[in-house]
């Protein structure tokens, strides 16, 4: 796998990368407009149909697991210890009290992570890097910057593989990579110096190759892949515009607050429950591998 | 075959900025259209620098002081840039993997064409054409990184061929490959003449060069020591040995039989020639 | 005597589920030169990486000098089995040749006296007296590869594994590799070559192990193995050019293998008299 992109035949995949960039921006703005956890939750749930449409539910859930770790930590620690909290909501194991204000703060922060994370994951998993480069060029981003963006995707797996070879090559010179932590810090040089040299050589040679492929030639450039703004994109963009205006109205004119302490407590429990499931799954996997041999 | 001159090099001297002596010294040679030239020489003799002069990588990207003239199909190239030359002189490098920059095989081939501004329709046609020429049909959507070395190098060749250059330069295109990859790549290279291309190849494997090239140029310390047909060049064994170089094994064998046992089988340079020559062994 | 390296029923499955080698048995004893051949992906690199513990067998067992590689640290095994990587850039990175030579022994934390002894030996072996203060990156590619080798030999390992030592080298470089392999052999090292270079193997006429599709399909002296043309074809190996010629000259002794120019010259030397009488030799019988 070269990047996080996963090919599917879906409406979301067909959207122009520029539309999807706007979408990510829209979500980020929306998420910061609302200081109300309930609205964040609505945003999060509101995006789930898009995940369904992109046919990447499983992959999406997998990538969210990692974010859950942050969410659990933030919800729990801030909920208890954040000094802005005054009104106790409920108490666990004698003395540790979750307070309303702290929970509001913590859940806005954690839901925001999930909301923006979801938008980013949808974007990255449904957008082909080459299309992104082309789209950027249509926005008058210089050719070379768009290419750099693209080649970064390409070079990461190569560097990862080279890093493994360097590791082995240095072990063959009796470098003990499993030594104590102080030793290991010292070992960063023999691992990174060769990796740096090798990457440098590769990039240098690639620059010659690109020249030989007429990279810096003036004139019109063409592309094999087609990216076109279609009626679907216009619909999507208009939809976002309408929603954005509504959100602005709601957040400034109305000052709505749907949040109740019940909602907060149930979110907290829900987050714990999800995290617990993730942990159980993880342990189960490890154990079954161990037992399976 | 036409008699046009594809490459004419005259008085070519090149020196890197931080060195005291030139890497290329007063080089002359002419290559006809449709011929394949092999450049041989020790490591550090200036082979790659010479090859890079032909598409202007030297001195425009790799800088230094260049004197003399190079003409490609009658045109002086001294004012051209590498990107400018790309659809006339293609360049295949040694490391297959370092020549790949795109996500899929078809995009890799399309990349050069895109820089030339070739239409999408034409791109699609040429992608199919070149994939067939290098024997990679059906690989369009694959990731270049998932291919074997031989396949990657053939992809690099296809990417160059899609730009339709009339001259193809290959700098040790098979030295990093295993025997299977070497054969795959040489099978493709053997065909470039039938596509009307002129070739320049650098390689250490003299056995392959002897049967593949029309002309051989021997470079030592930046100077042309010999230039001629493989037969002419590889017959000069004493000279080659002085430069710590070798001729194909069969030529070396024939030479030793003549010197040590006075058995004369001529100077075969390929296995086929040698088999014929050894069928009738005459003793002087 | 126990073989120094003993591979018993070894299979290796990578984490991605690919079986790289399957049920391989191999013994390498004192004073041997062994060439491991096979195309890329045949499992030859996977096999030799078991010798210094870079890889551990999924099933089966590898012992090196009576140590089970599963139970030993790679750093310790590497002091017995030196592994010279194909690309010196992966291994060498220090600013002077001298530092490169000391580096391995420093990692091993052996006494200063012993370190000096080992490094001195490597300097003599590779004739590096005048190059000690040179920066390896200023040297040409052949010489840099040699520095890579020297820096491993300075650890003074019992076994040395050379991964593609002649790839990308010119004639002079290839001849130097041949010389070095013979020298390591004379100094009592076991040499394991991973290579595609059939001329090199022809010249050494050493023991050859051929890997194909993750299995060992041949293990014998080069002159015996190379007689089997079917086998070479299966493993995508091209014999040296002189051997291709010899295969087509029916008057040569069919019981012999002609791996080198020398071997054919020798045949003509022995049969010159007969040739003079006949004056002519047909290809038919």
mmCIF file of C-alpha atoms in Angstrom, chain B:
data_model
loop_
_atom_site.group_PDB
_atom_site.id
_atom_site.type_symbol
_atom_site.label_atom_id
_atom_site.label_comp_id
_atom_site.label_asym_id
_atom_site.label_seq_id
_atom_site.Cartn_x
_atom_site.Cartn_y
_atom_site.Cartn_z
ATOM 1 C CA UNK B 1 18.630 2.015 -42.999
ATOM 2 C CA UNK B 2 19.302 5.695 -43.480
ATOM 3 C CA UNK B 3 22.761 7.112 -43.360
ATOM 4 C CA UNK B 4 21.983 10.121 -41.232
ATOM 5 C CA UNK B 5 24.252 10.948 -38.358
ATOM 6 C CA UNK B 6 22.351 10.570 -35.098
ATOM 7 C CA UNK B 7 25.043 11.811 -32.752
ATOM 8 C CA UNK B 8 28.191 13.736 -33.651
ATOM 9 C CA UNK B 9 30.577 14.568 -30.837
ATOM 10 C CA UNK B 10 33.521 16.831 -31.576
ATOM 11 C CA UNK B 11 36.353 18.009 -29.313
ATOM 12 C CA UNK B 12 34.295 17.330 -26.214
ATOM 13 C CA UNK B 13 36.099 18.198 -22.989
ATOM 14 C CA UNK B 14 34.397 18.440 -19.614
ATOM 15 C CA UNK B 15 35.690 19.374 -16.206
ATOM 16 C CA UNK B 16 33.908 19.425 -12.844
ATOM 17 C CA UNK B 17 34.375 22.673 -10.910
ATOM 18 C CA UNK B 18 36.235 21.166 -7.938
ATOM 19 C CA UNK B 19 38.744 19.044 -9.853
ATOM 20 C CA UNK B 20 42.120 19.637 -11.406
ATOM 21 C CA UNK B 21 41.871 17.502 -14.526
ATOM 22 C CA UNK B 22 38.989 17.075 -16.964
ATOM 23 C CA UNK B 23 36.863 13.904 -16.744
ATOM 24 C CA UNK B 24 36.382 13.900 -20.505
ATOM 25 C CA UNK B 25 39.253 14.808 -22.777
ATOM 26 C CA UNK B 26 38.841 15.822 -26.395
ATOM 27 C CA UNK B 27 36.290 13.234 -27.376
ATOM 28 C CA UNK B 28 35.313 12.560 -30.985
ATOM 29 C CA UNK B 29 32.874 10.059 -32.394
ATOM 30 C CA UNK B 30 29.935 9.744 -34.762
ATOM 31 C CA UNK B 31 26.995 7.410 -34.394
ATOM 32 C CA UNK B 32 24.695 6.676 -37.330
ATOM 33 C CA UNK B 33 20.928 6.546 -37.036
ATOM 34 C CA UNK B 34 19.688 3.095 -36.041
ATOM 35 C CA UNK B 35 22.989 1.954 -34.538
ATOM 36 C CA UNK B 36 23.590 0.900 -30.959
ATOM 37 C CA UNK B 37 26.750 2.174 -29.324
ATOM 38 C CA UNK B 38 28.250 0.448 -26.304
ATOM 39 C CA UNK B 39 30.494 2.463 -24.010
ATOM 40 C CA UNK B 40 32.889 0.418 -21.898
ATOM 41 C CA UNK B 41 35.567 1.439 -19.470
ATOM 42 C CA UNK B 42 36.648 1.090 -15.883
ATOM 43 C CA UNK B 43 34.744 2.573 -12.965
ATOM 44 C CA UNK B 44 35.533 6.272 -12.969
ATOM 45 C CA UNK B 45 36.622 6.429 -16.614
ATOM 46 C CA UNK B 46 33.935 8.997 -17.460
ATOM 47 C CA UNK B 47 31.318 6.761 -19.118
ATOM 48 C CA UNK B 48 28.307 8.142 -17.281
ATOM 49 C CA UNK B 49 29.475 11.731 -17.664
ATOM 50 C CA UNK B 50 29.820 11.213 -21.413
ATOM 51 C CA UNK B 51 26.348 9.689 -21.646
ATOM 52 C CA UNK B 52 24.890 12.559 -19.636
ATOM 53 C CA UNK B 53 26.454 15.086 -22.006
ATOM 54 C CA UNK B 54 24.285 13.670 -24.777
ATOM 55 C CA UNK B 55 21.025 14.785 -23.158
ATOM 56 C CA UNK B 56 22.423 17.908 -21.474
ATOM 57 C CA UNK B 57 22.196 16.602 -17.884
ATOM 58 C CA UNK B 58 25.843 17.569 -18.084
ATOM 59 C CA UNK B 59 26.418 20.553 -17.895
ATOM 60 C CA UNK B 60 22.974 22.032 -17.181
ATOM 61 C CA UNK B 61 22.002 19.999 -14.098
ATOM 62 C CA UNK B 62 25.385 18.561 -13.150
ATOM 63 C CA UNK B 63 27.472 21.623 -13.672
ATOM 64 C CA UNK B 64 30.969 22.138 -14.925
ATOM 65 C CA UNK B 65 32.945 23.508 -17.805
ATOM 66 C CA UNK B 66 32.082 21.934 -21.158
ATOM 67 C CA UNK B 67 33.924 22.622 -24.385
ATOM 68 C CA UNK B 68 33.364 21.232 -27.854
ATOM 69 C CA UNK B 69 30.147 20.515 -29.682
ATOM 70 C CA UNK B 70 27.527 17.787 -29.705
ATOM 71 C CA UNK B 71 24.954 17.598 -32.483
ATOM 72 C CA UNK B 72 21.902 15.393 -32.435
ATOM 73 C CA UNK B 73 20.457 14.782 -35.881
ATOM 74 C CA UNK B 74 22.393 17.710 -37.283
ATOM 75 C CA UNK B 75 21.367 20.190 -34.609
ATOM 76 C CA UNK B 76 23.770 21.710 -32.140
ATOM 77 C CA UNK B 77 22.368 21.057 -28.663
ATOM 78 C CA UNK B 78 24.529 23.524 -26.743
ATOM 79 C CA UNK B 79 21.645 25.915 -26.006
ATOM 80 C CA UNK B 80 19.084 23.272 -25.026
ATOM 81 C CA UNK B 81 17.853 22.255 -21.568
ATOM 82 C CA UNK B 82 17.362 18.666 -20.407
ATOM 83 C CA UNK B 83 13.585 19.077 -20.350
ATOM 84 C CA UNK B 84 13.826 20.429 -23.870
ATOM 85 C CA UNK B 85 15.715 17.343 -25.018
ATOM 86 C CA UNK B 86 13.455 14.856 -23.283
ATOM 87 C CA UNK B 87 11.384 13.924 -26.323
ATOM 88 C CA UNK B 88 14.516 13.530 -28.451
ATOM 89 C CA UNK B 89 16.972 11.778 -26.169
ATOM 90 C CA UNK B 90 15.599 9.410 -23.532
ATOM 91 C CA UNK B 91 17.670 8.318 -20.529
ATOM 92 C CA UNK B 92 17.324 5.087 -18.532
ATOM 93 C CA UNK B 93 19.228 4.981 -15.232
ATOM 94 C CA UNK B 94 20.855 2.167 -13.281
ATOM 95 C CA UNK B 95 18.596 1.863 -10.240
ATOM 96 C CA UNK B 96 15.101 0.804 -11.287
ATOM 97 C CA UNK B 97 13.417 2.014 -8.136
ATOM 98 C CA UNK B 98 14.859 5.521 -8.152
ATOM 99 C CA UNK B 99 13.146 6.202 -11.464
ATOM 100 C CA UNK B 100 9.639 5.728 -10.145
ATOM 101 C CA UNK B 101 7.547 8.543 -8.781
ATOM 102 C CA UNK B 102 3.900 7.716 -9.439
ATOM 103 C CA UNK B 103 1.196 5.627 -7.816
ATOM 104 C CA UNK B 104 0.384 3.270 -10.668
ATOM 105 C CA UNK B 105 2.120 1.844 -13.727
ATOM 106 C CA UNK B 106 -0.041 3.777 -16.184
ATOM 107 C CA UNK B 107 0.470 7.065 -14.381
ATOM 108 C CA UNK B 108 4.203 6.428 -14.323
ATOM 109 C CA UNK B 109 4.212 6.129 -18.111
ATOM 110 C CA UNK B 110 1.862 9.095 -18.473
ATOM 111 C CA UNK B 111 3.989 11.382 -16.306
ATOM 112 C CA UNK B 112 6.569 12.265 -18.982
ATOM 113 C CA UNK B 113 3.913 12.612 -21.640
ATOM 114 C CA UNK B 114 1.948 14.932 -19.353
ATOM 115 C CA UNK B 115 4.940 17.236 -19.121
ATOM 116 C CA UNK B 116 5.041 17.334 -22.913
ATOM 117 C CA UNK B 117 1.364 18.306 -22.997
ATOM 118 C CA UNK B 118 0.182 15.217 -24.857
ATOM 119 C CA UNK B 119 -3.591 14.729 -25.003
ATOM 120 C CA UNK B 120 -5.332 12.145 -22.837
ATOM 121 C CA UNK B 121 -6.463 10.105 -25.831
ATOM 122 C CA UNK B 122 -2.952 9.914 -27.222
ATOM 123 C CA UNK B 123 -1.614 9.051 -23.754
ATOM 124 C CA UNK B 124 -3.957 6.108 -23.461
ATOM 125 C CA UNK B 125 -2.905 4.858 -26.864
ATOM 126 C CA UNK B 126 0.808 5.172 -26.133
ATOM 127 C CA UNK B 127 0.465 3.553 -22.710
ATOM 128 C CA UNK B 128 -0.996 0.451 -24.316
ATOM 129 C CA UNK B 129 1.614 0.532 -27.060
ATOM 130 C CA UNK B 130 4.631 0.835 -24.771
ATOM 131 C CA UNK B 131 3.293 -1.662 -22.237
ATOM 132 C CA UNK B 132 3.113 -4.141 -25.070
ATOM 133 C CA UNK B 133 6.616 -3.284 -26.232
ATOM 134 C CA UNK B 134 8.080 -3.982 -22.798
ATOM 135 C CA UNK B 135 5.796 -6.929 -22.086
ATOM 136 C CA UNK B 136 3.876 -5.461 -19.168
ATOM 137 C CA UNK B 137 0.336 -5.644 -20.535
ATOM 138 C CA UNK B 138 -2.260 -5.900 -17.812
ATOM 139 C CA UNK B 139 -0.063 -4.112 -15.230
ATOM 140 C CA UNK B 140 -1.739 -0.686 -15.727
ATOM 141 C CA UNK B 141 -3.236 -0.340 -12.252
ATOM 142 C CA UNK B 142 -0.438 -1.964 -10.286
ATOM 143 C CA UNK B 143 1.790 -0.049 -7.946
ATOM 144 C CA UNK B 144 5.303 0.356 -9.412
ATOM 145 C CA UNK B 145 6.796 -0.436 -6.027
ATOM 146 C CA UNK B 146 5.187 -3.879 -6.039
ATOM 147 C CA UNK B 147 6.982 -4.949 -9.233
ATOM 148 C CA UNK B 148 10.184 -7.000 -9.469
ATOM 149 C CA UNK B 149 13.435 -5.238 -10.380
ATOM 150 C CA UNK B 150 13.269 -6.410 -13.983
ATOM 151 C CA UNK B 151 9.671 -5.260 -14.286
ATOM 152 C CA UNK B 152 10.474 -1.890 -12.720
ATOM 153 C CA UNK B 153 13.312 -1.335 -15.160
ATOM 154 C CA UNK B 154 11.065 -2.267 -18.086
ATOM 155 C CA UNK B 155 8.526 0.211 -16.747
ATOM 156 C CA UNK B 156 11.226 2.895 -16.679
ATOM 157 C CA UNK B 157 12.052 2.034 -20.296
ATOM 158 C CA UNK B 158 8.362 2.232 -21.231
ATOM 159 C CA UNK B 159 8.092 5.639 -19.542
ATOM 160 C CA UNK B 160 10.967 6.871 -21.681
ATOM 161 C CA UNK B 161 9.671 5.254 -24.890
ATOM 162 C CA UNK B 162 6.227 6.813 -24.446
ATOM 163 C CA UNK B 163 7.863 10.199 -24.958
ATOM 164 C CA UNK B 164 8.968 8.884 -28.358
ATOM 165 C CA UNK B 165 12.627 9.877 -28.303
ATOM 166 C CA UNK B 166 14.711 8.942 -31.319
ATOM 167 C CA UNK B 167 17.753 8.200 -29.177
ATOM 168 C CA UNK B 168 17.767 6.075 -26.040
ATOM 169 C CA UNK B 169 20.639 6.221 -23.549
ATOM 170 C CA UNK B 170 20.928 3.443 -20.994
ATOM 171 C CA UNK B 171 23.377 3.723 -18.089
ATOM 172 C CA UNK B 172 24.024 0.210 -16.760
ATOM 173 C CA UNK B 173 20.340 -0.674 -17.048
ATOM 174 C CA UNK B 174 20.777 -4.269 -15.895
ATOM 175 C CA UNK B 175 23.612 -4.159 -13.396
ATOM 176 C CA UNK B 176 21.312 -4.197 -10.356
ATOM 177 C CA UNK B 177 19.104 -7.018 -11.659
ATOM 178 C CA UNK B 178 19.138 -10.772 -11.170
ATOM 179 C CA UNK B 179 19.713 -13.021 -14.222
ATOM 180 C CA UNK B 180 15.998 -13.256 -14.943
ATOM 181 C CA UNK B 181 15.622 -9.462 -14.783
ATOM 182 C CA UNK B 182 18.716 -8.980 -16.946
ATOM 183 C CA UNK B 183 17.295 -11.234 -19.633
ATOM 184 C CA UNK B 184 13.900 -9.533 -19.492
ATOM 185 C CA UNK B 185 15.443 -6.110 -19.945
ATOM 186 C CA UNK B 186 17.851 -7.170 -22.686
ATOM 187 C CA UNK B 187 14.963 -8.800 -24.565
ATOM 188 C CA UNK B 188 13.301 -5.366 -24.648
ATOM 189 C CA UNK B 189 16.497 -3.524 -25.520
ATOM 190 C CA UNK B 190 17.151 -5.842 -28.440
ATOM 191 C CA UNK B 191 13.927 -4.552 -29.977
ATOM 192 C CA UNK B 192 14.574 -0.803 -29.782
ATOM 193 C CA UNK B 193 16.234 -0.853 -33.203
ATOM 194 C CA UNK B 194 13.083 -2.236 -34.771
ATOM 195 C CA UNK B 195 11.256 0.774 -33.370
ATOM 196 C CA UNK B 196 13.659 2.970 -35.331
ATOM 197 C CA UNK B 197 15.599 4.134 -32.313
ATOM 198 C CA UNK B 198 19.303 4.744 -31.933
ATOM 199 C CA UNK B 199 20.844 3.484 -28.719
ATOM 200 C CA UNK B 200 23.737 4.224 -26.393
ATOM 201 C CA UNK B 201 24.400 1.720 -23.623
ATOM 202 C CA UNK B 202 26.888 1.484 -20.782
ATOM 203 C CA UNK B 203 27.454 -1.965 -19.321
ATOM 204 C CA UNK B 204 30.270 -3.997 -17.773
ATOM 205 C CA UNK B 205 29.090 -7.281 -19.231
ATOM 206 C CA UNK B 206 31.175 -7.449 -22.386
ATOM 207 C CA UNK B 207 29.642 -10.807 -23.383
ATOM 208 C CA UNK B 208 26.253 -9.151 -23.825
ATOM 209 C CA UNK B 209 27.704 -6.005 -25.370
ATOM 210 C CA UNK B 210 29.504 -8.006 -28.066
ATOM 211 C CA UNK B 211 26.300 -9.419 -29.450
ATOM 212 C CA UNK B 212 24.115 -6.374 -28.798
ATOM 213 C CA UNK B 213 26.114 -3.381 -30.011
ATOM 214 C CA UNK B 214 27.044 -2.202 -33.505
ATOM 215 C CA UNK B 215 29.850 -0.015 -32.234
ATOM 216 C CA UNK B 216 31.952 -0.049 -29.097
ATOM 217 C CA UNK B 217 33.688 2.938 -27.581
ATOM 218 C CA UNK B 218 36.413 2.274 -25.040
ATOM 219 C CA UNK B 219 36.920 5.057 -22.559
ATOM 220 C CA UNK B 220 39.869 5.252 -20.192
ATOM 221 C CA UNK B 221 40.626 8.169 -17.934
ATOM 222 C CA UNK B 222 38.348 10.386 -20.012
ATOM 223 C CA UNK B 223 39.911 9.571 -23.353
ATOM 224 C CA UNK B 224 38.614 7.527 -26.254
ATOM 225 C CA UNK B 225 41.079 4.666 -26.555
ATOM 226 C CA UNK B 226 39.217 2.724 -29.223
ATOM 227 C CA UNK B 227 36.105 3.166 -31.303
ATOM 228 C CA UNK B 228 34.911 0.571 -33.768
ATOM 229 C CA UNK B 229 32.853 -2.563 -34.269
ATOM 230 C CA UNK B 230 32.824 -5.066 -31.398
ATOM 231 C CA UNK B 231 35.027 -7.310 -33.524
ATOM 232 C CA UNK B 232 37.651 -4.609 -34.018
ATOM 233 C CA UNK B 233 37.631 -3.529 -30.394
ATOM 234 C CA UNK B 234 37.605 -6.920 -28.703
ATOM 235 C CA UNK B 235 40.411 -8.210 -30.939
ATOM 236 C CA UNK B 236 42.730 -5.696 -29.287
ATOM 237 C CA UNK B 237 43.140 -7.793 -26.182
ATOM 238 C CA UNK B 238 46.561 -6.542 -25.173
ATOM 239 C CA UNK B 239 45.305 -2.985 -25.120
ATOM 240 C CA UNK B 240 42.200 -3.953 -23.139
ATOM 241 C CA UNK B 241 44.277 -5.869 -20.616
ATOM 242 C CA UNK B 242 46.551 -2.880 -20.150
ATOM 243 C CA UNK B 243 43.483 -0.958 -19.018
ATOM 244 C CA UNK B 244 42.475 -3.811 -16.699
ATOM 245 C CA UNK B 245 39.503 -4.580 -18.904
ATOM 246 C CA UNK B 246 38.428 -7.787 -20.560
ATOM 247 C CA UNK B 247 36.931 -9.094 -23.791
ATOM 248 C CA UNK B 248 34.159 -11.714 -23.927
ATOM 249 C CA UNK B 249 35.279 -15.031 -22.434
ATOM 250 C CA UNK B 250 35.298 -16.774 -25.828
ATOM 251 C CA UNK B 251 37.610 -14.086 -27.234
ATOM 252 C CA UNK B 252 39.900 -14.402 -24.232
ATOM 253 C CA UNK B 253 39.938 -18.178 -24.691
ATOM 254 C CA UNK B 254 40.820 -17.933 -28.388
ATOM 255 C CA UNK B 255 43.597 -15.502 -27.550
ATOM 256 C CA UNK B 256 45.121 -17.792 -24.966
ATOM 257 C CA UNK B 257 45.003 -20.776 -27.301
ATOM 258 C CA UNK B 258 46.852 -18.744 -29.909
ATOM 259 C CA UNK B 259 49.486 -17.427 -27.518
ATOM 260 C CA UNK B 260 50.067 -20.506 -25.407
ATOM 261 C CA UNK B 261 49.434 -23.364 -27.809
ATOM 262 C CA UNK B 262 49.668 -21.726 -31.223
ATOM 263 C CA UNK B 263 46.139 -22.884 -32.019
ATOM 264 C CA UNK B 264 44.501 -20.241 -34.182
ATOM 265 C CA UNK B 265 40.735 -19.972 -34.142
ATOM 266 C CA UNK B 266 40.554 -16.288 -35.036
ATOM 267 C CA UNK B 267 38.783 -13.851 -32.712
ATOM 268 C CA UNK B 268 35.240 -14.998 -32.113
ATOM 269 C CA UNK B 269 33.224 -12.578 -29.972
ATOM 270 C CA UNK B 270 29.997 -14.521 -29.460
ATOM 271 C CA UNK B 271 29.244 -18.135 -28.556
ATOM 272 C CA UNK B 272 27.841 -18.801 -32.039
ATOM 273 C CA UNK B 273 30.999 -17.516 -33.716
ATOM 274 C CA UNK B 274 33.137 -19.469 -31.313
ATOM 275 C CA UNK B 275 31.287 -22.719 -31.920
ATOM 276 C CA UNK B 276 31.863 -22.295 -35.627
ATOM 277 C CA UNK B 277 35.516 -21.335 -35.190
ATOM 278 C CA UNK B 278 36.199 -24.251 -32.867
ATOM 279 C CA UNK B 279 34.656 -26.773 -35.207
ATOM 280 C CA UNK B 280 37.727 -26.611 -37.376
ATOM 281 C CA UNK B 281 40.777 -26.112 -35.279
ATOM 282 C CA UNK B 282 43.859 -25.626 -37.387
ATOM 283 C CA UNK B 283 47.301 -25.754 -35.887
ATOM 284 C CA UNK B 284 50.122 -23.663 -37.124
#
